[in-house]
Amino acid sequence: MPQPLTTKESSLFRQVIRHYDGKQYKKGLKVAEQILRKNPNHGDTLAMKALIINSLGKTEEAFALAKVALRNDMKSHVCWHVYGLLYRAEKNFEEAIKAYKFALKLEPESHQIQRDLAFLQVQMRDYQGYVASRLAILQARPGLRQNWTALAVAHHLAGDLAAAETVLTTYENTLKQPPPKSDVEHSEALIYKNTIISGRDEIERALEHLDAVSKTILDKTSVLEMKADYLLKLDRHEEAEQTFRALLDRNPENRAYYKGLERSLRIDQNDRISREKIYKVYAEKDPRADAPVRTPLDYLEGSEFREAADYYLRRMLNKAVPSTFANVKGLYGDRFKKETIQELVEGYASDIDAAQTNGSNGNQPNDTAPTKPKSSALFFLAQHYSYYLSRDLKKAMSYIDKAIETSPDSVDYHMVKARILKHGGDSQAASETMEHARSLDERDRYINSKSAKYQLRNNDNDSAIKIMSKFTRNEIAGGPLGDLHDMQCMWYLIEDGEAFLRRGNLALALKRFHAIYDTFEVWQEDQFDFHGFSLRKGQVRAYIDMLRWEDRLQAHPFYSRAAVQAVQIYVLLHDQPQLAHGLLPNGTGPLDDQSSEERKKALKKAKREQQKQQKIDAAKASEAKPSTGATKKEDPDPLGTKLVETADPLKEAMKFLQPLLDINPGLIEAQLVGFEVFLRRRKYLLALRCLLAAWKLDLNHPVLHQQIIRFHQTLDSIRPSLPEKVLAVITSTFVDLIIPTSTCLSAFNDSYLSRNSHNARCIQSGLRVRRYLSPETQAQNEKDLVKTLEEEDEMTTTMEDAKEGLDVLKAWKNSKSRGIDDDGSGSGHDSNDIIEEYKRRARERWPTSTVFNKESPWDRLKMTVNGGLL
């Protein structure tokens, strides 16, 4: 039975609640202890004490105290409410909902509990439950407009648009007088109601409603956009034309408005003359607008394109607009347009040279050249020849050096030079050049971040964080890195993790990837703050958009990139647990390929190297700690040691993998790493599902080809132990669709090589499979791999492809089953000679590249998770 409190103690209890709400936890704890000295079994006070100590980080003690509170007073809604709040803090939302519902049974009139339950239900996407909770809240407080809007939102999310519209209409009918025109909440509610009507495919009624309320809505641009869309759908083209013209008068840079105007005028996409007239009118109307001049370049052809491109390029280069190349590179998919642009700009540069040679004023070249100095044309050409569709790095470097001569202090020019060096494969020189660019303008955050990124691409983590520290709060706990975590600087965390991964530091790589995972979890939880805020402020459309975005949150490229690599690391840790102690020294292969004595020596040396590195990293971390003012909770595992020493790597991998497979199944890399995880977990149907999904996305993917062979071989070995139903499913999918029973694997692989004879990565994959099936073919495989470096028009070998080929050769050399004796005999050739020949040819093709001389531990290890066949 609950203990009753005296009037004084009841006043103290209210103080406890106020202190908790004000985050004055120590004061609240002190007052709670004062009550408990006289009433040690008072359930509500014990519950509030549990809530306070949970906020102080003592989770286990808080749960234990909350259970004591419940035992003392099982019928207290406060105890059950607190119990739910504790579970919510631990992200156990199912248990939290159960506790809230029990609290509501005890206190059905509690607005606070009902609201917390509603927020949790929408967070969990329990829309039917959310509708019920919002209806209860509305019935308790029908005078607040936000409660009506919230119920409409609940019906909308649950898919009942008719009910949502009815709720909004019912509230409007209760208004005795219309709200003032400055009422933002009313304006947003009206436009939200209109989106609901259009969502029911009642376009005519939506247009009528929009016309009726348009004067009341404050967002005039949205009104015009919606009206134009409705008119087009209703085939009322003349009215749609007027509306789109009104929109273009507001914003002549919006290309979607031009597309809408073309549709309203019923102009055929092949009618270039009619389309050109539209853009010409708006180009003359607003001479400074870019869209009406740039957009026609997308569809013009032949001499018309040349004339328009000439005008546009002159205009941009005369003004020395740095983004000129970025504006036109989207045209490079068309070979004629690419070559025309190249010819025009090279003509500008040569005309300026000719004018200067003839003694003319360099700032006033002849009529065929831009009026600005030639640096803008040189700058454009440097970017042009650095771009992957028109790449000639020798010319690019020549042009950018000439541009720098004209303006040695230009940050933009030095940045492009660094990018050219990066494309040439010299990451060291690229990082040094980008750092020089940063030194030219030390107050620019963008170039500062670029320099740090290039340092990370050069695997120089220490220099990168030093550069980033120039724009961070370095006095907080963790120093610059701690501030980057607080700011959720995703690009830095993922680049930092990838740099550590290339260096072979799996622990710190995992640490950064987990930081990205945690950031996305924070974004997911941040929805709680907006479930109430958005409704209070009346921003309903933005709230709906936010929920839709949150539902696809893990499809974000940053998450996908980090998650795929984290899963690869965990797969490696499962296959080679000794990697938790650091990479094996001197580029040694897996321990399984060594004798027992060699294995012990290598493992001991790896542990010593790990301990040595941990001491260095710990010293750096201690230097980063501030002397005063550090309020941030200290990281118990700053070096990621606990992460890399996990007892169940595949379980940890699933934490990253499952959101990818659920939310972003169209990402083939997710399906490929999913296959690796499920195959090792012996979940053969799930592995097959990933294999089939990847096959539908890209049946010629090089990693997928190897995985198909491995699954076929695995299937042969486990076939007798599989249940009949499982075997039937596999037969009806994998065997019938991908590799029929009668197909020889060698013939299947030869067919793959024939289909992809001009794709270097696919050739590498096919050769790996051929060597796996027939080890005696290694000599021929190595020769075929070297041939991929030959410069043929149809062969698409990039520098990255060539580096991957070198890694394959090294893996073959280090493989125990390579078919070559230790003295170099066996197959009659030496793999070292092949590797040197490969490097020589690669350097001839990419003379400035240094990637063929660098040894990366990750390049060696990733081979086992990128296909798995050596």
PDB file of C-alpha atoms in Angstrom, residues 735-857:
ATOM      1  CA  VAL A 735      20.432 -24.100 -59.852  1.00  0.00           C
ATOM      2  CA  ASP A 736      17.657 -23.336 -62.319  1.00  0.00           C
ATOM      3  CA  LEU A 737      18.313 -19.595 -62.698  1.00  0.00           C
ATOM      4  CA  ILE A 738      22.083 -19.157 -62.376  1.00  0.00           C
ATOM      5  CA  ILE A 739      24.039 -22.400 -62.848  1.00  0.00           C
ATOM      6  CA  PRO A 740      22.069 -25.342 -64.208  1.00  0.00           C
ATOM      7  CA  THR A 741      23.120 -28.761 -62.966  1.00  0.00           C
ATOM      8  CA  SER A 742      24.441 -29.778 -66.377  1.00  0.00           C
ATOM      9  CA  THR A 743      26.738 -26.706 -66.631  1.00  0.00           C
ATOM     10  CA  CYS A 744      30.467 -27.209 -66.129  1.00  0.00           C
ATOM     11  CA  LEU A 745      31.967 -24.543 -63.852  1.00  0.00           C
ATOM     12  CA  SER A 746      34.946 -24.050 -66.148  1.00  0.00           C
ATOM     13  CA  ALA A 747      32.605 -23.484 -69.089  1.00  0.00           C
ATOM     14  CA  PHE A 748      30.498 -21.112 -66.963  1.00  0.00           C
ATOM     15  CA  ASN A 749      33.647 -19.130 -66.118  1.00  0.00           C
ATOM     16  CA  ASP A 750      34.858 -19.100 -69.725  1.00  0.00           C
ATOM     17  CA  SER A 751      31.485 -17.703 -70.769  1.00  0.00           C
ATOM     18  CA  TYR A 752      31.813 -14.982 -68.135  1.00  0.00           C
ATOM     19  CA  LEU A 753      35.297 -14.051 -69.390  1.00  0.00           C
ATOM     20  CA  SER A 754      34.055 -13.946 -72.963  1.00  0.00           C
ATOM     21  CA  ARG A 755      31.124 -11.685 -72.033  1.00  0.00           C
ATOM     22  CA  ASN A 756      33.349  -9.254 -70.162  1.00  0.00           C
ATOM     23  CA  SER A 757      36.527  -9.364 -72.220  1.00  0.00           C
ATOM     24  CA  HIS A 758      36.957  -5.572 -72.087  1.00  0.00           C
ATOM     25  CA  ASN A 759      36.377  -5.082 -68.354  1.00  0.00           C
ATOM     26  CA  ALA A 760      39.563  -5.358 -66.289  1.00  0.00           C
ATOM     27  CA  ARG A 761      37.851  -6.112 -62.972  1.00  0.00           C
ATOM     28  CA  CYS A 762      35.730  -8.853 -64.536  1.00  0.00           C
ATOM     29  CA  ILE A 763      38.801 -10.374 -66.183  1.00  0.00           C
ATOM     30  CA  GLN A 764      40.574 -10.400 -62.814  1.00  0.00           C
ATOM     31  CA  SER A 765      37.575 -12.128 -61.256  1.00  0.00           C
ATOM     32  CA  GLY A 766      37.383 -14.706 -64.031  1.00  0.00           C
ATOM     33  CA  LEU A 767      41.102 -15.449 -63.761  1.00  0.00           C
ATOM     34  CA  ARG A 768      40.805 -15.913 -60.005  1.00  0.00           C
ATOM     35  CA  VAL A 769      38.016 -18.408 -60.583  1.00  0.00           C
ATOM     36  CA  ARG A 770      39.979 -20.207 -63.302  1.00  0.00           C
ATOM     37  CA  ARG A 771      42.988 -20.540 -61.014  1.00  0.00           C
ATOM     38  CA  TYR A 772      40.742 -21.778 -58.199  1.00  0.00           C
ATOM     39  CA  LEU A 773      39.224 -24.456 -60.444  1.00  0.00           C
ATOM     40  CA  SER A 774      42.508 -25.344 -62.199  1.00  0.00           C
ATOM     41  CA  PRO A 775      45.618 -24.358 -60.179  1.00  0.00           C
ATOM     42  CA  GLU A 776      47.896 -25.515 -62.994  1.00  0.00           C
ATOM     43  CA  THR A 777      46.709 -22.564 -65.126  1.00  0.00           C
ATOM     44  CA  GLN A 778      48.501 -19.998 -62.958  1.00  0.00           C
ATOM     45  CA  ALA A 779      51.203 -19.172 -65.489  1.00  0.00           C
ATOM     46  CA  GLN A 780      48.646 -18.407 -68.190  1.00  0.00           C
ATOM     47  CA  ASN A 781      46.459 -16.511 -65.733  1.00  0.00           C
ATOM     48  CA  GLU A 782      49.353 -14.243 -64.803  1.00  0.00           C
ATOM     49  CA  LYS A 783      50.081 -13.494 -68.463  1.00  0.00           C
ATOM     50  CA  ASP A 784      46.415 -12.742 -69.108  1.00  0.00           C
ATOM     51  CA  LEU A 785      46.373 -10.429 -66.107  1.00  0.00           C
ATOM     52  CA  VAL A 786      49.366  -8.483 -67.445  1.00  0.00           C
ATOM     53  CA  LYS A 787      47.554  -8.087 -70.779  1.00  0.00           C
ATOM     54  CA  THR A 788      44.818  -6.048 -69.092  1.00  0.00           C
ATOM     55  CA  LEU A 789      47.340  -3.175 -68.918  1.00  0.00           C
ATOM     56  CA  GLU A 790      47.576  -2.937 -72.702  1.00  0.00           C
ATOM     57  CA  GLU A 791      46.136   0.314 -73.990  1.00  0.00           C
ATOM     58  CA  GLU A 792      43.250  -0.702 -76.220  1.00  0.00           C
ATOM     59  CA  ASP A 793      40.268   1.425 -77.189  1.00  0.00           C
ATOM     60  CA  GLU A 794      37.797  -1.124 -75.868  1.00  0.00           C
ATOM     61  CA  MET A 795      39.711  -2.128 -72.723  1.00  0.00           C
ATOM     62  CA  THR A 796      38.474  -0.066 -69.769  1.00  0.00           C
ATOM     63  CA  THR A 797      41.375  -0.387 -67.324  1.00  0.00           C
ATOM     64  CA  THR A 798      41.671   2.366 -64.761  1.00  0.00           C
ATOM     65  CA  MET A 799      44.514   2.962 -62.344  1.00  0.00           C
ATOM     66  CA  GLU A 800      42.376   1.508 -59.552  1.00  0.00           C
ATOM     67  CA  ASP A 801      41.751  -1.603 -61.667  1.00  0.00           C
ATOM     68  CA  ALA A 802      45.488  -1.957 -62.255  1.00  0.00           C
ATOM     69  CA  LYS A 803      46.181  -1.699 -58.522  1.00  0.00           C
ATOM     70  CA  GLU A 804      43.607  -4.424 -57.896  1.00  0.00           C
ATOM     71  CA  GLY A 805      45.342  -6.603 -60.486  1.00  0.00           C
ATOM     72  CA  LEU A 806      48.660  -6.130 -58.703  1.00  0.00           C
ATOM     73  CA  ASP A 807      47.031  -7.190 -55.444  1.00  0.00           C
ATOM     74  CA  VAL A 808      45.749 -10.345 -57.168  1.00  0.00           C
ATOM     75  CA  LEU A 809      49.254 -11.219 -58.372  1.00  0.00           C
ATOM     76  CA  LYS A 810      50.679 -10.721 -54.887  1.00  0.00           C
ATOM     77  CA  ALA A 811      47.908 -12.839 -53.386  1.00  0.00           C
ATOM     78  CA  TRP A 812      48.693 -15.633 -55.832  1.00  0.00           C
ATOM     79  CA  LYS A 813      52.349 -15.406 -54.927  1.00  0.00           C
ATOM     80  CA  ASN A 814      51.631 -15.615 -51.203  1.00  0.00           C
ATOM     81  CA  SER A 815      48.993 -18.303 -51.530  1.00  0.00           C
ATOM     82  CA  LYS A 816      49.958 -21.700 -50.202  1.00  0.00           C
ATOM     83  CA  SER A 817      48.253 -23.413 -53.138  1.00  0.00           C
ATOM     84  CA  ARG A 818      49.913 -21.345 -55.871  1.00  0.00           C
ATOM     85  CA  GLY A 819      51.502 -24.392 -57.489  1.00  0.00           C
ATOM     86  CA  ILE A 820      55.079 -23.008 -57.310  1.00  0.00           C
ATOM     87  CA  ASP A 821      57.841 -24.558 -55.243  1.00  0.00           C
ATOM     88  CA  ASP A 822      59.693 -22.460 -52.728  1.00  0.00           C
ATOM     89  CA  ASP A 823      62.743 -22.303 -54.959  1.00  0.00           C
ATOM     90  CA  GLY A 824      60.696 -20.824 -57.808  1.00  0.00           C
ATOM     91  CA  SER A 825      60.317 -24.036 -59.743  1.00  0.00           C
ATOM     92  CA  GLY A 826      57.186 -26.098 -60.152  1.00  0.00           C
ATOM     93  CA  SER A 827      55.296 -24.312 -62.879  1.00  0.00           C
ATOM     94  CA  GLY A 828      58.440 -23.202 -64.622  1.00  0.00           C
ATOM     95  CA  HIS A 829      58.289 -19.471 -63.933  1.00  0.00           C
ATOM     96  CA  ASP A 830      58.910 -16.964 -61.187  1.00  0.00           C
ATOM     97  CA  SER A 831      55.997 -14.894 -59.888  1.00  0.00           C
ATOM     98  CA  ASN A 832      58.411 -12.129 -58.854  1.00  0.00           C
ATOM     99  CA  ASP A 833      59.309 -11.539 -62.500  1.00  0.00           C
ATOM    100  CA  ILE A 834      55.627 -11.353 -63.428  1.00  0.00           C
ATOM    101  CA  ILE A 835      54.949  -8.837 -60.649  1.00  0.00           C
ATOM    102  CA  GLU A 836      57.884  -6.655 -61.723  1.00  0.00           C
ATOM    103  CA  GLU A 837      56.745  -6.815 -65.337  1.00  0.00           C
ATOM    104  CA  TYR A 838      53.236  -5.813 -64.249  1.00  0.00           C
ATOM    105  CA  LYS A 839      54.599  -2.882 -62.236  1.00  0.00           C
ATOM    106  CA  ARG A 840      56.763  -1.756 -65.165  1.00  0.00           C
ATOM    107  CA  ARG A 841      53.819  -1.672 -67.545  1.00  0.00           C
ATOM    108  CA  ALA A 842      51.640   0.069 -64.973  1.00  0.00           C
ATOM    109  CA  ARG A 843      54.267   2.788 -64.437  1.00  0.00           C
ATOM    110  CA  GLU A 844      54.533   3.306 -68.183  1.00  0.00           C
ATOM    111  CA  ARG A 845      50.804   3.902 -68.381  1.00  0.00           C
ATOM    112  CA  TRP A 846      50.562   5.978 -65.185  1.00  0.00           C
ATOM    113  CA  PRO A 847      54.048   7.509 -64.813  1.00  0.00           C
ATOM    114  CA  THR A 848      53.205   9.820 -61.892  1.00  0.00           C
ATOM    115  CA  SER A 849      51.447   7.185 -59.813  1.00  0.00           C
ATOM    116  CA  THR A 850      52.987   5.938 -56.584  1.00  0.00           C
ATOM    117  CA  VAL A 851      50.261   3.397 -55.720  1.00  0.00           C
ATOM    118  CA  PHE A 852      52.170   0.545 -57.368  1.00  0.00           C
ATOM    119  CA  ASN A 853      55.073   1.022 -54.965  1.00  0.00           C
ATOM    120  CA  LYS A 854      53.002   1.204 -51.768  1.00  0.00           C
ATOM    121  CA  GLU A 855      52.190  -1.806 -49.654  1.00  0.00           C
ATOM    122  CA  SER A 856      48.854  -1.643 -47.844  1.00  0.00           C
ATOM    123  CA  PRO A 857      47.945  -4.421 -45.387  1.00  0.00           C
TER     124      PRO A 857
END
